Short mmCIF file of C-alpha atoms and ligand atoms in Angstrom, two decimals:
data_model
loop_
_atom_site.label_atom_id
_atom_site.label_comp_id
_atom_site.label_asym_id
_atom_site.label_seq_id
_atom_site.Cartn_x
_atom_site.Cartn_y
_atom_site.Cartn_z
CA UNK T 1017 -49.75 -34.52 -6.25
CA UNK T 1018 -46.12 -33.66 -6.85
CA UNK T 1019 -44.55 -30.51 -5.51
CA UNK T 1020 -43.33 -27.89 -7.96
CA UNK T 1021 -39.66 -28.11 -8.87
CA UNK T 1022 -37.36 -25.98 -6.70
CA UNK T 1023 -35.91 -22.81 -8.20
CA UNK T 1024 -33.27 -23.53 -10.82
CA UNK T 1025 -30.70 -21.47 -8.91
CA UNK T 1026 -30.66 -24.12 -6.18
CA UNK T 1027 -29.23 -26.59 -8.71
CA UNK T 1028 -26.03 -24.57 -8.88
CA UNK T 1029 -25.77 -24.73 -5.12
CA UNK T 1030 -23.90 -27.72 -3.68
CA UNK T 1031 -25.22 -28.94 -0.33
CA UNK T 1032 -23.75 -26.85 2.50
CA UNK T 1033 -20.56 -28.84 3.18
CA UNK T 1034 -20.82 -28.82 6.95
CA UNK T 1035 -24.41 -30.04 6.86
CA UNK T 1036 -23.17 -33.22 5.09
CA UNK T 1037 -20.32 -33.75 7.53
CA UNK T 1038 -22.60 -33.23 10.55
CA UNK T 1039 -25.04 -35.77 9.13
CA UNK T 1040 -22.29 -38.41 8.79
CA UNK T 1041 -21.06 -37.79 12.32
CA UNK T 1042 -24.64 -38.10 13.60
CA UNK T 1043 -25.03 -41.45 11.84
CA UNK T 1044 -21.80 -42.78 13.35
CA UNK T 1045 -22.89 -41.58 16.80
CA UNK T 1046 -26.21 -43.38 16.33
CA UNK T 1047 -24.28 -46.55 15.53
CA UNK T 1048 -22.64 -46.21 18.95
CA UNK T 1049 -19.28 -44.67 17.96
CA UNK T 1050 -17.92 -41.84 20.08
CA UNK T 1051 -16.87 -39.38 17.37
CA UNK T 1052 -14.78 -36.41 18.50
CA UNK T 1053 -15.54 -33.35 16.40
CA UNK T 1054 -12.54 -31.15 15.55
CA UNK T 1055 -14.34 -29.89 12.48
CA UNK T 1056 -16.75 -27.05 13.20
CA UNK T 1057 -15.46 -23.70 14.44
CA UNK T 1058 -17.95 -23.21 17.23
CA UNK T 1059 -16.44 -22.04 20.54
CA UNK T 1060 -16.86 -24.67 23.26
CA UNK T 1061 -16.59 -22.25 26.17
CA UNK T 1062 -19.46 -20.06 27.47
CA UNK T 1063 -19.85 -16.30 26.96
CA UNK T 1064 -18.85 -13.96 29.81
CA UNK T 1065 -21.21 -14.30 32.76
CA UNK T 1066 -22.16 -10.61 32.72
CA UNK T 1067 -23.43 -11.00 29.17
CA UNK T 1068 -25.73 -13.86 30.17
CA UNK T 1069 -26.92 -11.89 33.22
CA UNK T 1070 -27.70 -8.93 30.98
CA UNK T 1071 -29.71 -11.10 28.60
CA UNK T 1072 -31.73 -12.33 31.57
CA UNK T 1073 -32.17 -8.85 33.07
CA UNK T 1074 -33.30 -7.36 29.80
CA UNK T 1075 -35.56 -10.28 28.92
CA UNK T 1076 -37.33 -9.78 32.29
CA UNK T 1077 -38.51 -6.34 31.15
CA UNK T 1078 -42.11 -6.65 29.98
CA UNK T 1079 -41.62 -4.13 27.18
CA UNK T 1080 -38.51 -5.76 25.68
CA UNK T 1081 -40.29 -8.41 23.64
CA UNK T 1082 -41.58 -6.56 20.63
CA UNK T 1083 -39.79 -5.87 17.36
CA UNK T 1084 -36.70 -3.87 18.20
CA UNK T 1085 -36.38 -2.30 14.74
CA UNK T 1086 -34.82 -3.25 11.41
CA UNK T 1087 -31.65 -1.44 12.43
CA UNK T 1088 -31.58 -2.84 15.98
CA UNK T 1089 -31.52 -0.43 18.90
CA UNK T 1090 -29.75 2.95 18.70
CA UNK T 1091 -27.79 2.03 21.83
CA UNK T 1092 -26.42 -1.11 20.19
CA UNK T 1093 -25.34 0.83 17.10
CA UNK T 1094 -23.57 3.37 19.33
CA UNK T 1095 -21.82 0.56 21.20
CA UNK T 1096 -20.53 -0.92 17.92
CA UNK T 1097 -19.33 2.51 16.76
CA UNK T 1098 -17.55 3.08 20.08
CA UNK T 1099 -15.91 -0.33 19.81
CA UNK T 1100 -14.53 0.57 16.36
CA UNK T 1101 -13.15 3.85 17.63
CA UNK T 1102 -11.61 2.31 20.74
CA UNK T 1103 -10.27 -0.78 19.04
CA UNK T 1104 -9.24 0.43 15.57
CA UNK T 1105 -9.29 4.23 15.80
CA UNK T 1106 -12.07 4.26 13.17
CA UNK T 1107 -14.90 6.77 13.63
CA UNK T 1108 -18.31 5.57 12.46
CA UNK T 1109 -21.70 7.29 12.34
CA UNK T 1110 -23.94 4.89 14.32
CA UNK T 1111 -26.98 5.94 12.26
CA UNK T 1112 -25.55 5.48 8.79
CA UNK T 1113 -22.49 3.31 9.09
CA UNK T 1114 -23.55 0.54 11.49
CA UNK T 1115 -26.13 -2.19 10.83
CA UNK T 1116 -26.83 -5.04 13.29
CA UNK T 1117 -27.04 -8.54 11.79
CA UNK T 1118 -28.52 -11.89 12.80
CA UNK T 1119 -24.98 -13.29 12.83
CA UNK T 1120 -22.52 -12.26 10.15
CA UNK T 1121 -23.35 -15.19 7.83
CA UNK T 1122 -26.75 -13.62 7.23
CA UNK T 1123 -25.15 -10.30 6.25
CA UNK T 1124 -22.59 -12.02 4.02
CA UNK T 1125 -25.24 -13.83 1.98
CA UNK T 1126 -27.59 -10.84 1.90
CA UNK T 1127 -24.76 -8.60 0.65
CA UNK T 1128 -24.55 -10.81 -2.44
CA UNK T 1129 -28.33 -10.53 -2.93
CA UNK T 1130 -28.00 -6.78 -2.54
CA UNK T 1131 -25.29 -6.34 -5.19
CA UNK T 1132 -25.20 -9.21 -7.66
CA UNK T 1133 -27.34 -9.69 -10.75
CA UNK T 1134 -26.90 -12.36 -13.41
CA UNK T 1135 -23.52 -11.80 -15.10
CA UNK T 1136 -22.04 -9.93 -12.15
CA UNK T 1137 -18.92 -11.34 -10.55
CA UNK T 1138 -17.95 -11.85 -6.92
CA UNK T 1139 -14.22 -12.31 -6.35
CA UNK T 1140 -14.01 -15.07 -3.79
CA UNK T 1141 -10.86 -16.36 -2.13
CA UNK T 1142 -10.00 -19.92 -2.95
CA UNK T 1143 -9.50 -21.03 -0.04
CA UNK T 1144 -12.29 -19.41 2.04
CA UNK T 1145 -15.48 -19.51 4.10
CA UNK T 1146 -18.16 -21.14 1.88
CA UNK T 1147 -20.87 -18.46 2.38
CA UNK T 1148 -19.07 -16.03 0.01
CA UNK T 1149 -19.49 -18.32 -2.99
CA UNK T 1150 -22.86 -19.73 -1.89
CA UNK T 1151 -24.26 -16.20 -1.51
CA UNK T 1152 -23.07 -15.29 -5.00
CA UNK T 1153 -24.67 -18.42 -6.48
CA UNK T 1154 -27.96 -17.77 -4.63
CA UNK T 1155 -27.98 -14.31 -6.18
CA UNK T 1156 -27.41 -15.79 -9.68
CA UNK T 1157 -24.01 -14.13 -9.74
CA UNK T 1158 -20.74 -15.65 -10.90
CA UNK T 1159 -17.88 -16.71 -8.66
CA UNK T 1160 -14.33 -15.94 -9.76
CA UNK T 1161 -11.86 -17.72 -7.53
CA UNK T 1162 -9.00 -15.62 -6.23
CA UNK T 1163 -6.28 -18.11 -5.35
CA UNK T 1164 -4.74 -17.61 -1.93
CA UNK T 1165 -1.77 -19.88 -1.45
CA UNK T 1166 0.74 -20.81 1.22
CA UNK T 1167 3.67 -19.41 -0.84
CA UNK T 1168 2.00 -15.96 -0.90
CA UNK T 1169 1.14 -16.00 2.84
CA UNK T 1170 -2.48 -16.74 1.85
CA UNK T 1171 -2.99 -13.25 0.40
CA UNK T 1172 -4.61 -12.77 -3.04
CA UNK T 1173 -2.65 -11.51 -6.03
CA UNK T 1174 -5.00 -9.06 -7.78
CA UNK T 1175 -2.63 -8.57 -10.71
CA UNK T 1176 -3.53 -11.95 -12.23
CA UNK T 1177 -7.24 -11.16 -12.65
CA UNK T 1178 -8.39 -11.23 -16.31
CA UNK T 1179 -9.54 -7.80 -17.53
CA UNK T 1180 -13.00 -8.97 -18.69
CA UNK T 1181 -13.65 -10.48 -15.24
CA UNK T 1182 -12.43 -7.35 -13.49
CA UNK T 1183 -14.92 -5.27 -15.50
CA UNK T 1184 -17.82 -7.38 -14.22
CA UNK T 1185 -16.57 -7.64 -10.62
CA UNK T 1186 -18.74 -5.93 -8.01
CA UNK T 1187 -17.55 -7.51 -4.77
CA UNK T 1188 -14.27 -8.82 -3.45
CA UNK T 1189 -14.11 -10.83 -0.20
CA UNK T 1190 -11.18 -10.80 2.22
CA UNK T 1191 -10.99 -12.49 5.62
CA UNK T 1192 -8.10 -12.09 8.10
CA UNK T 1193 -7.45 -13.69 10.57
CA UNK T 1194 -8.46 -16.27 8.03
CA UNK T 1195 -10.76 -19.24 8.11
CA UNK T 1196 -9.48 -21.86 7.38
CA UNK T 1197 -5.76 -21.06 7.09
CA UNK T 1198 -5.26 -18.91 10.21
CA UNK T 1199 -3.33 -16.41 8.06
CA UNK T 1200 -3.30 -12.75 9.09
CA UNK T 1201 -3.04 -9.50 7.11
CA UNK T 1202 -1.41 -6.20 7.91
CA UNK T 1203 -2.36 -2.62 7.22
CA UNK T 1204 -0.38 -2.42 3.95
CA UNK T 1205 -2.45 -5.29 2.54
CA UNK T 1206 -5.71 -3.55 3.44
CA UNK T 1207 -4.38 -0.31 1.97
CA UNK T 1208 -3.52 -2.11 -1.26
CA UNK T 1209 -7.02 -3.64 -1.43
CA UNK T 1210 -8.72 -0.32 -0.71
CA UNK T 1211 -6.67 1.44 -3.40
CA UNK T 1212 -7.45 -1.36 -5.84
CA UNK T 1213 -11.19 -1.31 -5.10
CA UNK T 1214 -11.39 2.47 -5.40
CA UNK T 1215 -9.56 2.33 -8.74
CA UNK T 1216 -11.89 -0.35 -10.12
CA UNK T 1217 -15.22 0.57 -8.48
CA UNK T 1218 -15.49 -2.64 -6.49
CA UNK T 1219 -17.00 -3.06 -3.04
CA UNK T 1220 -14.42 -4.46 -0.62
CA UNK T 1221 -16.17 -6.89 1.73
CA UNK T 1222 -13.96 -7.57 4.74
CA UNK T 1223 -15.18 -10.45 6.88
CA UNK T 1224 -13.57 -9.96 10.28
CA UNK T 1225 -15.14 -12.34 12.82
CA UNK T 1226 -11.79 -13.48 14.25
CA UNK T 1227 -10.30 -10.08 15.03
CA UNK T 1228 -10.47 -10.84 18.78
CA UNK T 1229 -9.18 -14.41 18.48
CA UNK T 1230 -5.42 -13.98 18.26
CA UNK T 1231 -2.32 -15.54 19.81
CA UNK T 1232 1.26 -14.85 20.86
CA UNK T 1233 0.54 -11.17 21.56
CA UNK T 1234 -0.68 -10.46 18.01
CA UNK T 1235 -3.47 -7.85 17.58
CA UNK T 1236 -5.56 -8.01 14.40
CA UNK T 1237 -6.55 -4.91 12.44
CA UNK T 1238 -9.54 -3.81 10.41
CA UNK T 1239 -9.82 -3.00 6.70
CA UNK T 1240 -11.47 0.26 7.75
CA UNK T 1241 -8.15 1.51 9.14
CA UNK T 1242 -6.83 2.00 5.58
CA UNK T 1243 -6.97 5.51 4.10
CA UNK T 1244 -10.08 5.96 1.96
CA UNK T 1245 -11.59 2.68 3.22
CA UNK T 1246 -14.99 4.19 3.93
CA UNK T 1247 -15.34 5.01 0.21
CA UNK T 1248 -15.44 1.36 -0.79
CA UNK T 1249 -15.51 -0.99 2.21
CA UNK T 1250 -18.07 -2.87 4.26
CA UNK T 1251 -16.79 -4.95 7.17
CA UNK T 1252 -18.53 -7.73 9.07
CA UNK T 1253 -17.97 -8.33 12.77
CA UNK T 1254 -19.50 -11.02 14.91
CA UNK T 1255 -19.98 -11.85 18.57
CA UNK T 1256 -19.87 -15.57 17.69
CA UNK T 1257 -16.13 -15.93 18.15
CA UNK T 1258 -15.18 -12.69 19.91
CA UNK T 1259 -17.39 -13.50 22.92
CA UNK T 1260 -18.24 -17.21 22.45
CA UNK T 1261 -21.80 -16.35 21.38
CA UNK T 1262 -22.11 -18.37 18.16
CA UNK T 1263 -25.66 -19.54 18.88
CA UNK T 1264 -26.88 -16.05 19.77
CA UNK T 1265 -26.66 -14.92 16.14
CA UNK T 1266 -25.42 -11.40 16.72
CA UNK T 1267 -23.11 -9.44 14.45
CA UNK T 1268 -22.88 -6.14 12.62
CA UNK T 1269 -21.97 -4.69 9.25
CA UNK T 1270 -20.05 -1.42 9.36
CA UNK T 1271 -18.55 0.92 6.82
CA UNK T 1272 -19.62 2.70 3.65
CA UNK T 1273 -23.06 4.26 4.25
CA UNK T 1274 -24.42 3.45 0.76
CA UNK T 1275 -23.42 -0.18 1.12
CA UNK T 1276 -25.04 -0.28 4.57
CA UNK T 1277 -28.25 1.23 3.17
CA UNK T 1278 -28.28 -1.21 0.25
CA UNK T 1279 -27.82 -4.16 2.60
CA UNK T 1280 -30.64 -2.83 4.78
CA UNK T 1281 -32.95 -2.77 1.73
CA UNK T 1282 -32.59 -6.55 1.47
CA UNK T 1283 -32.62 -7.19 5.20
CA UNK T 1284 -35.70 -5.12 5.96
CA UNK T 1285 -37.59 -7.34 3.51
CA UNK T 1286 -36.21 -10.56 4.93
CA UNK T 1287 -35.91 -10.24 8.72
CA UNK T 1288 -37.09 -7.93 11.48
CA UNK T 1289 -34.05 -8.01 13.73
CA UNK T 1290 -33.57 -9.47 17.20
CA UNK T 1291 -35.49 -8.68 20.35
CA UNK T 1292 -33.98 -6.08 22.65
CA UNK T 1293 -32.35 -8.42 25.17
CA UNK T 1294 -29.93 -9.73 22.53
CA UNK T 1295 -28.83 -6.21 21.66
CA UNK T 1296 -28.50 -5.30 25.36
CA UNK T 1297 -26.33 -8.37 25.91
CA UNK T 1298 -24.22 -7.37 22.90
CA UNK T 1299 -23.72 -3.91 24.43
CA UNK T 1300 -22.59 -5.56 27.65
CA UNK T 1301 -20.09 -7.68 25.67
CA UNK T 1302 -18.56 -4.72 23.84
CA UNK T 1303 -18.73 -2.12 26.62
CA UNK T 1304 -18.04 -4.08 29.80
CA UNK T 1305 -16.15 -7.30 29.12
CA UNK T 1306 -12.52 -6.62 30.00
CA UNK T 1307 -9.68 -7.36 27.61
CA UNK T 1308 -8.39 -9.77 30.29
CA UNK T 1309 -11.37 -12.08 29.62
CA UNK T 1310 -10.54 -12.18 25.91
CA UNK T 1311 -6.82 -12.69 26.60
CA UNK T 1312 -7.48 -15.57 28.98
CA UNK T 1313 -9.84 -17.25 26.54
CA UNK T 1314 -7.28 -16.84 23.75
CA UNK T 1315 -4.60 -18.46 25.92
CA UNK T 1316 -6.79 -21.57 26.14
CA UNK T 1317 -7.05 -21.66 22.32
CA UNK T 1318 -3.33 -20.99 22.00
CA UNK T 1319 -2.51 -23.95 24.22
CA UNK T 1320 -4.78 -26.18 22.13
CA UNK T 1321 -3.24 -24.84 18.92
CA UNK T 1322 0.17 -25.83 20.24
CA UNK T 1323 -1.06 -29.32 21.21
CA UNK T 1324 -2.24 -29.81 17.64
CA UNK T 1325 0.97 -28.41 16.12
CA UNK T 1326 3.05 -30.74 18.32
CA UNK T 1327 1.02 -33.73 17.15
CA UNK T 1328 1.17 -32.97 13.41
CA UNK T 1329 4.59 -34.56 12.65
CA UNK T 1330 3.25 -37.81 14.13
CA UNK T 1331 0.11 -37.86 11.99
CA UNK T 1332 1.47 -37.04 8.53
CA UNK T 1333 0.68 -33.32 8.44
CA UNK T 1334 2.58 -30.04 8.37
CA UNK T 1335 1.33 -26.54 9.20
CA UNK T 1336 2.47 -23.01 9.85
CA UNK T 1337 1.78 -21.56 13.30
CA UNK T 1338 -1.39 -19.42 13.05
CA UNK T 1339 -1.48 -16.08 14.89
CA UNK T 1340 -5.26 -15.95 14.86
CA UNK T 1341 -8.62 -17.65 14.11
CA UNK T 1342 -9.84 -20.94 15.58
CA UNK T 1343 -7.98 -23.22 13.19
CA UNK T 1344 -4.88 -25.16 12.32
CA UNK T 1345 -4.57 -25.76 8.56
CA UNK T 1346 -2.63 -28.98 8.02
CA UNK T 1347 -1.04 -30.01 4.73
CA UNK T 1348 -1.34 -33.72 4.05
CA UNK T 1349 1.94 -35.48 3.29
CA UNK T 1350 0.42 -38.41 1.34
CA UNK T 1351 -2.86 -38.44 -0.62
CA UNK T 1352 -5.41 -35.67 -0.35
CA UNK T 1353 -7.36 -33.99 2.45
CA UNK T 1354 -10.64 -35.77 1.65
CA UNK T 1355 -9.17 -39.26 1.99
CA UNK T 1356 -7.18 -38.24 5.07
CA UNK T 1357 -10.32 -36.85 6.76
CA UNK T 1358 -12.33 -39.90 5.71
CA UNK T 1359 -9.82 -42.27 7.27
CA UNK T 1360 -9.54 -40.16 10.41
CA UNK T 1361 -13.32 -40.34 10.73
CA UNK T 1362 -13.70 -44.05 10.03
CA UNK T 1363 -10.53 -45.38 11.69
CA UNK T 1364 -9.94 -42.96 14.57
CA UNK T 1365 -13.50 -41.61 14.94
CA UNK T 1366 -12.18 -38.08 14.81
CA UNK T 1367 -13.97 -35.64 12.54
CA UNK T 1368 -11.76 -33.04 10.86
CA UNK T 1369 -12.75 -30.86 7.94
CA UNK T 1370 -11.40 -31.81 4.49
CA UNK T 1371 -9.75 -28.74 2.96
CA UNK T 1372 -11.66 -28.96 -0.34
CA UNK T 1373 -14.75 -27.66 1.54
CA UNK T 1374 -13.03 -24.26 1.38
CA UNK T 1375 -12.40 -24.30 -2.36
CA UNK T 1376 -10.30 -26.17 -4.93
CA UNK T 1377 -7.06 -24.82 -3.44
CA UNK T 1378 -7.75 -26.69 -0.20
CA UNK T 1379 -7.58 -30.17 -1.76
CA UNK T 1380 -4.35 -31.20 -0.04
CA UNK T 1381 -5.25 -29.87 3.38
CA UNK T 1382 -7.40 -30.59 6.42
CA UNK T 1383 -8.65 -28.14 9.04
CA UNK T 1384 -8.61 -28.65 12.80
CA UNK T 1385 -10.68 -26.47 15.11
CA UNK T 1386 -9.44 -25.49 18.58
CA UNK T 1387 -13.04 -25.04 19.81
CA UNK T 1388 -13.10 -28.36 21.64
CA UNK T 1389 -12.52 -29.14 25.33
CA UNK T 1390 -8.92 -29.99 26.30
CA UNK T 1391 -9.58 -33.59 27.34
CA UNK T 1392 -11.47 -34.34 24.11
CA UNK T 1393 -8.73 -32.73 22.05
CA UNK T 1394 -6.04 -34.77 23.79
CA UNK T 1395 -8.05 -37.95 23.28
CA UNK T 1396 -8.60 -37.08 19.60
CA UNK T 1397 -4.90 -36.47 18.99
CA UNK T 1398 -3.98 -39.72 20.76
CA UNK T 1399 -6.44 -41.63 18.57
CA UNK T 1400 -5.09 -39.98 15.41
CA UNK T 1401 -1.50 -40.88 16.38
CA UNK T 1402 -2.49 -44.48 17.07
CA UNK T 1403 -4.33 -44.78 13.76
CA UNK T 1404 -1.55 -43.12 11.77
CA UNK T 1405 1.32 -45.17 13.20
CA UNK T 1406 -0.57 -48.46 12.79
CA UNK T 1407 -1.51 -47.89 9.12
C1 LIG X 1187 -14.85 -16.48 8.17
C2 LIG X 1187 -16.21 -16.57 8.77
N1 LIG X 1187 -17.09 -15.62 8.48
C3 LIG X 1187 -18.32 -15.64 9.01
C4 LIG X 1187 -18.72 -16.64 9.84
C5 LIG X 1187 -20.13 -16.64 10.34
O1 LIG X 1187 -20.19 -16.29 11.67
P1 LIG X 1187 -21.56 -15.89 12.36
O2 LIG X 1187 -22.64 -16.01 11.33
O3 LIG X 1187 -21.73 -16.85 13.46
O4 LIG X 1187 -21.38 -14.47 12.80
C6 LIG X 1187 -17.84 -17.67 10.16
C7 LIG X 1187 -18.26 -18.78 11.01
O5 LIG X 1187 -17.60 -19.73 11.23
C8 LIG X 1187 -16.54 -17.63 9.61
O6 LIG X 1187 -15.64 -18.57 9.87
#
């Protein structure tokens, strides 16, 4: 027999870029090469010990293994709401304005399924995290790239959007501290976006997983701090980077209650949430982990960021100094990011992400992640220098 053909919508979907890169690295490793991965933004350090202890304690309870509810536990929702009030001065109703997620990527893709029909437009930053465009394509929606460029501090310029596209736009994605550029945004930017979205009946989707990963004393904000934000905004937070819990798949969507309800309509038909121990561990992370733990962890990333920045002039790249996120976004002096990354992989056995993965505007860039142990990072930079000077 032959299997039926996959759904046509999958044809519009390029393979997930990181899956391809991971496959190549695996093949090189199998051939005996020691490839150092500076590509994927997965924290290398463990979560706080108390969070792991809480997972264990809660998992030992015999009645904590059933379905914990489509909306997670009430205690977890309260903890997220309290975090928003403490951290951003934003008051949220834990019943109507907080929805736990199986990692924020899940919520990002499901938001597109919840809002986009054929012909609807998602405004997606070019350069940006691939799940915004992939989610829109999975939902049969259209992607309109919103250029974000170095000369405009990697912020979008909404004034250039064609009127016919604007009329069909339902969602606009923003992400600061930004993956991959490390750019940050201030309150006046969020206020501008909120005003714009309210004027044009667009849902502002603020993806904020790096708000606790910042350097040099910088503190990141939330789109929900802007006046009127709750009329038009949904924000995504994640424990993946804030507390080094990427594999735990815990995040939350917060904000406009209708958007939260609409997202829940999709989610309640797709997943049934986590088991209680994950939510209890999340509560421990938000309620009990001291700021000092986050600061210390960020200092480690900051030191690695600086090591990379110091090396860039010796390996044909330039970059601005990011105040947040896990990344250094390097501009390639000669050629493009894809050929640079290819040579780095084949000649230095260092895997860095080619910028085009993040959209057409990333063609001349490569992305380094700081989520790699110090000794491996130092070795990777030494290899890159050796390769680059001997070309
Ligand atoms: C900008 C951005 N958003 C969302 C995610 C997804 O995070 P998670 O699904 O682990 O919460 C990532 C992961 O790297 C990211 O960089």
